[in-house]
């Protein structure tokens, strides 16, 4: 791609996010800094900066940039936060989070996706991301509580293990809730010592959160 053309696409990409309502400057900066073209499959490289989800390996998808930006914004990140992501996929959301938080742990049930994501994250200098292969519905046993947890696959119910692994001093769990083939809502749960408060955000469309590590690669 010609350099000017690529700059223009990049500006349009950020302009679209702003126009759609992303106002957090730190989130916009992070979205501007992470090269999405490094996280899509080669055959989709020309549409890397279009505001659409794209297919990746193992029948999964890299989320639409607007949804990545909205989820990142709604997570209310602070630079000292430790973040857990369930559903590494391409690694793109993890790369965006890595620029806004101290540390990101990301869990993926497909080994192939996890390995590719690790390579891409290393290539873009996201050194504070750890990718783990496993079933994220179980959280990451043995780790201390996370300040923020983001799930990038749709769950029918809130996995209790994730609530348990959330800090109780205002920890936020953000996840798409709903059936695999029906309406899903992005939901934010905020945990305090008094209990868990729930807010419904926007309508979304995600691949399903599935139990267990994937048997195929
Ligand atoms: N955040 C990704 C998009 C993820 S698509 C990105 O930025 O590209 C959802 C991902 O969740 C898929 O890769 C899928 O394999 C994974 N997934 C589904 N159920 C899971 C589970 N129980 N544990 C870990 N990963 C899971």
CSV table of C-alpha atoms and ligand atoms in Angstrom, one decimal:
chain,number,residue,atom,x,y,z
A,1,UNK,CA,0.0,0.0,0.0
A,2,UNK,CA,1.2,3.5,-0.8
A,3,UNK,CA,2.3,5.4,2.3
A,4,UNK,CA,-0.2,8.4,1.8
A,5,UNK,CA,-3.0,5.9,1.3
A,6,UNK,CA,-2.1,4.1,4.4
A,7,UNK,CA,-2.0,7.4,6.5
A,8,UNK,CA,-5.4,8.3,5.1
A,9,UNK,CA,-6.9,5.0,6.1
A,10,UNK,CA,-5.4,5.4,9.6
A,11,UNK,CA,-6.9,8.8,10.0
A,12,UNK,CA,-10.3,7.6,8.8
A,13,UNK,CA,-10.1,4.7,11.2
A,14,UNK,CA,-9.7,7.1,14.2
A,15,UNK,CA,-12.3,9.5,12.8
A,16,UNK,CA,-14.9,6.8,12.5
A,17,UNK,CA,-14.3,5.8,16.2
A,18,UNK,CA,-14.7,9.4,17.3
A,19,UNK,CA,-17.8,9.8,15.2
A,20,UNK,CA,-19.3,6.7,16.7
A,21,UNK,CA,-18.8,8.1,20.1
A,22,UNK,CA,-15.5,7.0,21.5
A,23,UNK,CA,-14.3,10.1,23.5
A,24,UNK,CA,-11.6,8.7,25.8
A,25,UNK,CA,-8.3,10.2,24.5
A,26,UNK,CA,-6.2,7.5,26.0
A,27,UNK,CA,-8.3,4.8,24.3
A,28,UNK,CA,-8.2,6.6,20.9
A,29,UNK,CA,-4.4,7.0,21.3
A,30,UNK,CA,-4.0,3.2,22.0
A,31,UNK,CA,-6.3,2.4,19.0
A,32,UNK,CA,-4.2,4.7,16.8
A,33,UNK,CA,-0.9,3.1,18.0
A,34,UNK,CA,-1.7,-0.6,17.6
A,35,UNK,CA,-1.3,-1.8,13.9
A,36,UNK,CA,-4.5,-3.8,13.3
A,37,UNK,CA,-3.1,-4.9,9.9
A,38,UNK,CA,-0.6,-7.1,11.9
A,39,UNK,CA,-3.4,-9.0,13.6
A,40,UNK,CA,-5.6,-9.9,10.6
A,41,UNK,CA,-5.0,-12.7,8.1
A,42,UNK,CA,-3.0,-11.8,5.0
A,43,UNK,CA,-6.0,-12.1,2.7
A,44,UNK,CA,-7.9,-9.5,4.7
A,45,UNK,CA,-5.0,-7.0,5.0
A,46,UNK,CA,-6.8,-4.5,2.7
A,47,UNK,CA,-9.8,-4.2,5.0
A,48,UNK,CA,-7.7,-4.2,8.2
A,49,UNK,CA,-8.8,-0.6,9.0
A,50,UNK,CA,-12.4,-0.9,8.0
A,51,UNK,CA,-14.8,-0.9,10.9
A,52,UNK,CA,-15.8,-4.6,10.6
A,53,UNK,CA,-15.1,-7.9,12.3
A,54,UNK,CA,-12.9,-10.3,10.2
A,55,UNK,CA,-12.4,-14.1,10.2
A,56,UNK,CA,-9.2,-15.5,11.8
A,57,UNK,CA,-8.0,-19.1,12.2
A,58,UNK,CA,-10.0,-21.8,14.0
A,59,UNK,CA,-13.4,-20.4,12.8
A,60,UNK,CA,-13.0,-17.4,15.2
A,61,UNK,CA,-13.1,-13.6,14.5
A,62,UNK,CA,-11.1,-10.5,15.3
A,63,UNK,CA,-13.7,-8.0,16.7
A,64,UNK,CA,-14.8,-4.9,14.9
A,65,UNK,CA,-12.6,-1.9,15.9
A,66,UNK,CA,-15.6,0.1,17.3
A,67,UNK,CA,-16.5,-2.8,19.6
A,68,UNK,CA,-12.8,-3.1,20.8
A,69,UNK,CA,-12.7,0.6,21.5
A,70,UNK,CA,-16.1,0.6,23.3
A,71,UNK,CA,-15.1,-2.3,25.5
A,72,UNK,CA,-11.8,-0.8,26.3
A,73,UNK,CA,-13.4,2.5,27.2
A,74,UNK,CA,-16.2,0.9,29.3
A,75,UNK,CA,-13.5,-1.1,31.2
A,76,UNK,CA,-12.3,2.2,32.8
A,77,UNK,CA,-8.7,1.3,32.9
A,78,UNK,CA,-6.0,2.9,35.0
A,79,UNK,CA,-2.3,2.5,34.3
A,80,UNK,CA,-1.7,0.4,37.5
A,81,UNK,CA,-4.4,-2.2,36.6
A,82,UNK,CA,-3.9,-5.9,36.2
A,83,UNK,CA,-6.3,-7.1,33.5
A,84,UNK,CA,-7.5,-10.6,32.6
A,85,UNK,CA,-8.9,-11.2,29.0
A,86,UNK,CA,-10.8,-14.3,28.1
A,87,UNK,CA,-10.6,-15.1,24.4
A,88,UNK,CA,-7.2,-14.0,23.0
A,89,UNK,CA,-8.2,-14.7,19.4
A,90,UNK,CA,-5.8,-12.6,17.2
A,91,UNK,CA,-4.3,-10.8,20.2
A,92,UNK,CA,-5.5,-7.4,19.0
A,93,UNK,CA,-7.7,-6.5,22.0
A,94,UNK,CA,-4.9,-7.6,24.3
A,95,UNK,CA,-2.5,-5.3,22.4
A,96,UNK,CA,-4.8,-2.4,22.9
A,97,UNK,CA,-5.3,-3.2,26.6
A,98,UNK,CA,-1.5,-3.6,27.1
A,99,UNK,CA,-1.0,0.1,26.2
A,100,UNK,CA,-3.4,1.2,29.0
A,101,UNK,CA,-2.8,-1.2,31.8
A,102,UNK,CA,0.2,-2.5,33.8
A,103,UNK,CA,-0.2,-6.1,32.9
A,104,UNK,CA,-2.5,-8.2,30.8
A,105,UNK,CA,-3.1,-12.0,31.1
A,106,UNK,CA,-5.0,-13.4,28.2
A,107,UNK,CA,-6.5,-16.9,28.0
A,108,UNK,CA,-7.3,-18.7,24.7
A,109,UNK,CA,-8.7,-22.2,24.3
A,110,UNK,CA,-7.0,-22.8,20.9
A,111,UNK,CA,-3.3,-23.5,21.1
A,112,UNK,CA,-2.8,-22.3,17.5
A,113,UNK,CA,-4.4,-19.0,18.1
A,114,UNK,CA,-2.5,-18.5,21.4
A,115,UNK,CA,0.8,-19.2,19.6
A,116,UNK,CA,0.1,-16.8,16.8
A,117,UNK,CA,-1.1,-14.1,19.1
A,118,UNK,CA,2.1,-14.4,21.2
A,119,UNK,CA,4.2,-13.9,18.1
A,120,UNK,CA,2.2,-10.9,17.0
A,121,UNK,CA,2.2,-9.3,20.4
A,122,UNK,CA,6.0,-9.7,20.6
A,123,UNK,CA,6.3,-8.2,17.2
A,124,UNK,CA,4.4,-5.0,18.2
A,125,UNK,CA,6.3,-4.7,21.5
A,126,UNK,CA,3.4,-5.6,23.8
A,127,UNK,CA,5.8,-7.0,26.4
A,128,UNK,CA,3.4,-6.9,29.3
A,129,UNK,CA,1.0,-9.5,27.9
A,130,UNK,CA,1.0,-13.1,28.9
A,131,UNK,CA,-1.0,-15.5,26.8
A,132,UNK,CA,-2.1,-18.8,28.4
A,133,UNK,CA,-3.8,-21.8,26.7
A,134,UNK,CA,-6.8,-23.0,28.7
A,135,UNK,CA,-10.4,-22.6,29.6
A,136,UNK,CA,-10.9,-19.0,30.6
A,137,UNK,CA,-14.4,-19.9,32.1
A,138,UNK,CA,-12.4,-21.2,35.0
A,139,UNK,CA,-10.4,-18.0,35.4
A,140,UNK,CA,-6.6,-18.4,36.0
A,141,UNK,CA,-6.3,-20.6,39.1
A,142,UNK,CA,-3.6,-19.6,41.5
A,143,UNK,CA,-3.4,-15.9,40.5
A,144,UNK,CA,-4.4,-13.0,42.8
A,145,UNK,CA,-7.6,-11.0,41.9
A,146,UNK,CA,-7.7,-8.9,38.8
A,147,UNK,CA,-8.7,-5.2,38.7
A,148,UNK,CA,-10.4,-5.8,35.4
A,149,UNK,CA,-11.7,-8.8,33.5
A,150,UNK,CA,-12.9,-8.6,29.9
A,151,UNK,CA,-14.5,-11.5,28.1
A,152,UNK,CA,-14.5,-11.3,24.2
A,153,UNK,CA,-16.8,-14.3,23.6
A,154,UNK,CA,-20.5,-14.5,24.4
A,155,UNK,CA,-21.6,-16.4,27.6
A,156,UNK,CA,-25.0,-17.6,28.3
A,157,UNK,CA,-24.5,-16.9,32.1
A,158,UNK,CA,-21.8,-15.1,34.0
A,159,UNK,CA,-19.1,-17.6,34.9
A,160,UNK,CA,-18.9,-17.6,38.7
A,161,UNK,CA,-15.1,-18.3,38.6
A,162,UNK,CA,-14.6,-14.9,37.0
A,163,UNK,CA,-16.6,-13.0,39.6
A,164,UNK,CA,-14.5,-14.9,42.3
A,165,UNK,CA,-11.3,-13.7,40.6
A,166,UNK,CA,-12.3,-10.1,40.5
A,167,UNK,CA,-11.0,-7.5,43.0
A,168,UNK,CA,-13.7,-6.5,45.5
A,169,UNK,CA,-12.7,-2.9,45.7
A,170,UNK,CA,-14.5,-1.8,42.5
A,171,UNK,CA,-13.3,-4.5,40.2
A,172,UNK,CA,-15.1,-4.5,36.8
A,173,UNK,CA,-16.1,-7.6,34.7
A,174,UNK,CA,-17.2,-6.7,31.2
A,175,UNK,CA,-18.8,-9.5,29.1
A,176,UNK,CA,-21.2,-10.1,26.3
A,177,UNK,CA,-24.2,-12.1,27.7
A,178,UNK,CA,-26.7,-14.0,25.6
A,179,UNK,CA,-27.4,-17.0,23.4
A,180,UNK,CA,-25.0,-18.0,20.7
A,181,UNK,CA,-27.4,-17.4,17.9
A,182,UNK,CA,-29.6,-14.7,19.5
A,183,UNK,CA,-29.5,-11.2,20.9
A,184,UNK,CA,-26.5,-10.5,23.1
A,185,UNK,CA,-25.9,-7.5,25.4
A,186,UNK,CA,-22.6,-6.1,26.6
A,187,UNK,CA,-22.9,-6.1,30.4
A,188,UNK,CA,-20.7,-4.5,33.0
A,189,UNK,CA,-20.5,-6.0,36.5
A,190,UNK,CA,-18.9,-3.9,39.3
A,191,UNK,CA,-17.8,-5.8,42.4
A,192,UNK,CA,-17.5,-4.2,45.8
A,193,UNK,CA,-17.6,-5.6,49.4
A,194,UNK,CA,-21.4,-4.9,49.3
A,195,UNK,CA,-22.1,-7.1,46.3
A,196,UNK,CA,-22.1,-7.0,42.5
A,197,UNK,CA,-23.9,-4.2,40.5
A,198,UNK,CA,-25.0,-4.8,36.9
A,199,UNK,CA,-25.3,-2.4,34.0
A,200,UNK,CA,-26.5,-3.2,30.5
A,201,UNK,CA,-24.6,-1.4,27.8
A,202,UNK,CA,-25.0,-2.1,24.1
A,203,UNK,CA,-26.2,-4.8,21.7
A,204,UNK,CA,-23.3,-6.9,20.4
A,205,UNK,CA,-22.5,-10.0,18.4
A,206,UNK,CA,-19.8,-12.4,19.5
A,207,UNK,CA,-18.7,-16.0,18.9
A,208,UNK,CA,-19.6,-18.3,21.8
A,209,UNK,CA,-17.6,-18.8,25.0
A,210,UNK,CA,-17.1,-22.5,25.0
A,211,UNK,CA,-16.1,-24.7,28.0
A,212,UNK,CA,-12.8,-26.7,28.0
A,213,UNK,CA,-9.6,-26.3,26.1
A,214,UNK,CA,-10.1,-26.9,22.3
A,215,UNK,CA,-9.4,-30.5,21.4
A,216,UNK,CA,-8.3,-29.6,17.9
A,217,UNK,CA,-5.3,-27.3,17.6
B,1,LIG,N1,-10.3,-10.7,21.5
B,1,LIG,C1,-10.1,-11.3,20.2
B,1,LIG,C2,-11.4,-11.8,19.6
B,1,LIG,C3,-11.7,-13.0,20.2
B,1,LIG,S1,-12.9,-14.1,19.4
B,1,LIG,C4,-9.3,-10.4,19.3
B,1,LIG,O1,-9.0,-9.3,19.6
B,1,LIG,O2,-9.0,-10.9,18.2
B,1,LIG,C5,-13.3,-15.1,20.8
B,1,LIG,C6,-12.2,-16.0,21.2
B,1,LIG,O3,-12.6,-16.6,22.4
B,1,LIG,C7,-11.9,-17.1,20.3
B,1,LIG,O4,-10.6,-17.1,19.9
B,1,LIG,C8,-12.3,-18.4,21.0
B,1,LIG,O5,-11.5,-19.5,20.7
B,1,LIG,C9,-12.1,-17.9,22.5
B,1,LIG,N2,-12.8,-18.6,23.5
B,1,LIG,C10,-14.0,-19.1,23.5
B,1,LIG,N3,-14.3,-19.7,24.7
B,1,LIG,C11,-13.2,-19.7,25.4
B,1,LIG,C12,-12.8,-20.1,26.7
B,1,LIG,N4,-13.7,-20.8,27.5
B,1,LIG,N5,-11.6,-19.9,27.2
B,1,LIG,C13,-10.7,-19.2,26.4
B,1,LIG,N6,-10.9,-18.7,25.2
B,1,LIG,C14,-12.2,-19.0,24.7
